[in-house]
PDB file of C-alpha atoms in Angstrom:
ATOM      1  CA  PRO A   1      63.618  -0.868  59.547  1.00 49.00           C
ATOM      2  CA  SER A   2      61.114  -0.139  62.490  1.00 53.00           C
ATOM      3  CA  ASN A   3      60.665  -2.387  65.413  1.00 57.00           C
ATOM      4  CA  SER A   4      57.438  -3.082  66.816  1.00 60.00           C
ATOM      5  CA  ASN A   5      58.542  -2.130  70.526  1.00 62.00           C
ATOM      6  CA  ASP A   6      59.915   1.232  69.079  1.00 64.00           C
ATOM      7  CA  ILE A   7      58.198   4.322  70.857  1.00 66.00           C
ATOM      8  CA  THR A   8      57.756   7.425  68.873  1.00 69.00           C
ATOM      9  CA  LEU A   9      57.461  10.892  70.585  1.00 73.00           C
ATOM     10  CA  HIS A  10      55.152  13.236  69.045  1.00 81.00           C
ATOM     11  CA  PHE A  11      55.428  16.900  70.356  1.00 83.00           C
ATOM     12  CA  GLY A  12      54.300  20.426  68.992  1.00 87.00           C
ATOM     13  CA  ILE A  13      54.363  23.956  69.817  1.00 88.00           C
ATOM     14  CA  TRP A  14      51.794  24.052  72.167  1.00 89.00           C
ATOM     15  CA  TYR A  15      51.161  20.346  73.304  1.00 89.00           C
ATOM     16  CA  TYR A  16      52.945  17.016  73.426  1.00 88.00           C
ATOM     17  CA  GLN A  17      51.477  13.267  73.038  1.00 86.00           C
ATOM     18  CA  GLY A  18      51.346  11.430  76.322  1.00 83.00           C
ATOM     19  CA  TRP A  19      49.946   8.374  77.593  1.00 82.00           C
ATOM     20  CA  SER A  20      48.082   7.710  80.895  1.00 81.00           C
ATOM     21  CA  ILE A  21      46.796   4.443  82.377  1.00 84.00           C
ATOM     22  CA  VAL A  22      43.087   4.826  83.187  1.00 83.00           C
ATOM     23  CA  ASP A  23      41.007   2.530  85.190  1.00 85.00           C
ATOM     24  CA  THR A  24      37.450   1.982  83.533  1.00 83.00           C
ATOM     25  CA  SER A  25      34.528   0.225  84.942  1.00 85.00           C
ATOM     26  CA  SER A  26      34.174  -1.848  81.697  1.00 87.00           C
ATOM     27  CA  GLN A  27      37.483  -2.670  80.375  1.00 83.00           C
ATOM     28  CA  GLY A  28      39.675  -2.509  83.440  1.00 85.00           C
ATOM     29  CA  LEU A  29      43.115  -0.744  82.922  1.00 87.00           C
ATOM     30  CA  VAL A  30      43.517   1.122  79.379  1.00 86.00           C
ATOM     31  CA  VAL A  31      46.329   3.108  78.187  1.00 84.00           C
ATOM     32  CA  LEU A  32      45.007   6.475  76.878  1.00 82.00           C
ATOM     33  CA  GLU A  33      46.807   8.304  74.389  1.00 83.00           C
ATOM     34  CA  SER A  34      46.095  12.236  74.418  1.00 85.00           C
ATOM     35  CA  CYS A  35      47.615  15.574  74.141  1.00 87.00           C
ATOM     36  CA  HIS A  36      49.115  17.318  77.254  1.00 85.00           C
ATOM     37  CA  ASP A  37      50.077  20.715  78.082  1.00 87.00           C
ATOM     38  CA  TYR A  38      53.570  21.239  78.894  1.00 87.00           C
ATOM     39  CA  PRO A  39      54.521  21.118  82.588  1.00 87.00           C
ATOM     40  CA  GLU A  40      55.143  24.387  84.541  1.00 88.00           C
ATOM     41  CA  TYR A  41      58.872  23.604  84.964  1.00 90.00           C
ATOM     42  CA  MET A  42      59.397  23.595  81.130  1.00 87.00           C
ATOM     43  CA  THR A  43      61.557  26.625  80.187  1.00 89.00           C
ATOM     44  CA  VAL A  44      60.024  28.284  77.014  1.00 87.00           C
ATOM     45  CA  ASP A  45      62.732  30.428  75.635  1.00 90.00           C
ATOM     46  CA  THR A  46      62.183  33.484  73.310  1.00 92.00           C
ATOM     47  CA  ASN A  47      62.311  31.604  70.036  1.00 91.00           C
ATOM     48  CA  TRP A  48      59.613  29.273  71.396  1.00 89.00           C
ATOM     49  CA  LYS A  49      57.639  32.293  72.412  1.00 91.00           C
ATOM     50  CA  ALA A  50      58.094  33.790  68.969  1.00 92.00           C
ATOM     51  CA  ALA A  51      56.927  30.547  67.265  1.00 90.00           C
ATOM     52  CA  ARG A  52      53.914  30.693  69.153  1.00 90.00           C
ATOM     53  CA  ALA A  53      53.114  34.171  68.608  1.00 92.00           C
ATOM     54  CA  PHE A  54      53.566  33.731  64.893  1.00 90.00           C
ATOM     55  CA  SER A  55      51.201  30.631  64.910  1.00 90.00           C
ATOM     56  CA  ILE A  56      48.528  32.829  66.671  1.00 91.00           C
ATOM     57  CA  ILE A  57      48.969  35.462  64.017  1.00 90.00           C
ATOM     58  CA  SER A  58      48.667  32.990  61.174  1.00 90.00           C
ATOM     59  CA  LEU A  59      45.601  31.578  62.627  1.00 90.00           C
ATOM     60  CA  VAL A  60      43.981  34.974  63.401  1.00 92.00           C
ATOM     61  CA  LEU A  61      44.719  36.467  60.176  1.00 89.00           C
ATOM     62  CA  GLY A  62      43.968  33.326  57.907  1.00 89.00           C
ATOM     63  CA  GLY A  63      40.536  33.161  59.518  1.00 91.00           C
ATOM     64  CA  ILE A  64      39.795  36.889  59.020  1.00 89.00           C
ATOM     65  CA  VAL A  65      40.936  36.492  55.388  1.00 87.00           C
ATOM     66  CA  LEU A  66      38.713  33.218  55.002  1.00 87.00           C
ATOM     67  CA  ILE A  67      35.627  35.091  56.449  1.00 89.00           C
ATOM     68  CA  PHE A  68      36.258  38.149  54.435  1.00 84.00           C
ATOM     69  CA  GLY A  69      36.721  35.925  51.169  1.00 81.00           C
ATOM     70  CA  LEU A  70      33.411  34.188  51.874  1.00 83.00           C
ATOM     71  CA  CYS A  71      31.620  37.437  52.463  1.00 82.00           C
ATOM     72  CA  THR A  72      32.914  39.147  49.184  1.00 77.00           C
ATOM     73  CA  GLY A  73      31.726  36.174  47.339  1.00 71.00           C
ATOM     74  CA  CYS A  74      28.199  37.054  48.315  1.00 75.00           C
ATOM     75  CA  ILE A  75      28.462  40.777  47.743  1.00 71.00           C
ATOM     76  CA  ARG A  76      28.712  41.773  43.987  1.00 62.00           C
ATOM     77  CA  PRO A  77      30.792  44.934  43.581  1.00 60.00           C
ATOM     78  CA  ASN A  78      30.397  47.555  41.171  1.00 59.00           C
ATOM     79  CA  ASN A  79      32.625  47.250  38.070  1.00 57.00           C
ATOM     80  CA  ASN A  80      34.097  50.758  39.124  1.00 56.00           C
ATOM     81  CA  SER A  81      34.884  50.002  42.521  1.00 56.00           C
ATOM     82  CA  GLY A  82      38.400  48.347  41.763  1.00 55.00           C
ATOM     83  CA  SER A  83      37.309  44.526  42.581  1.00 56.00           C
ATOM     84  CA  GLY A  84      40.959  43.646  41.598  1.00 64.00           C
ATOM     85  CA  ASP A  85      42.177  45.224  44.907  1.00 72.00           C
ATOM     86  CA  ILE A  86      40.239  42.714  46.966  1.00 73.00           C
ATOM     87  CA  GLY A  87      42.236  39.982  45.090  1.00 75.00           C
ATOM     88  CA  LYS A  88      45.447  41.487  45.631  1.00 81.00           C
ATOM     89  CA  PHE A  89      44.739  42.089  49.440  1.00 81.00           C
ATOM     90  CA  ALA A  90      43.731  38.355  49.816  1.00 81.00           C
ATOM     91  CA  ALA A  91      46.793  37.198  47.992  1.00 84.00           C
ATOM     92  CA  LEU A  92      49.127  39.305  50.206  1.00 87.00           C
ATOM     93  CA  SER A  93      47.316  38.208  53.294  1.00 87.00           C
ATOM     94  CA  TYR A  94      47.655  34.833  52.401  1.00 85.00           C
ATOM     95  CA  LEU A  95      51.235  35.231  51.733  1.00 88.00           C
ATOM     96  CA  ILE A  96      51.696  36.814  55.096  1.00 88.00           C
ATOM     97  CA  CYS A  97      49.859  33.587  56.668  1.00 86.00           C
ATOM     98  CA  CYS A  98      52.027  31.476  55.127  1.00 85.00           C
ATOM     99  CA  PHE A  99      55.268  33.331  56.243  1.00 85.00           C
ATOM    100  CA  SER A 100      53.824  33.630  59.793  1.00 83.00           C
ATOM    101  CA  GLN A 101      53.088  29.822  59.932  1.00 81.00           C
ATOM    102  CA  GLY A 102      56.665  29.027  58.550  1.00 80.00           C
ATOM    103  CA  MET A 103      58.489  30.990  61.304  1.00 73.00           C
TER     104      MET A 103
END
């Protein structure tokens, strides 16, 4: 059972959720919920750095495969060009993306 006074913390590999009190001209003091960078004094160990690297690999590779897939849909390959290889390449690339995101 959750109490309405409970505070839930949300944090990720790059940012964490934080709250700030902002003084606005129209509404006065307002609690602003936003994402913040981790502070400088936060120690980032090798596992954390590896997770960040794998998330970048996943994002870049996934974007490249997505753009490649969109472009190959517009290009009609010859029947002799081995168009099945494109599907194998895309499937392997998406599998590597999933693996990288899971790491």
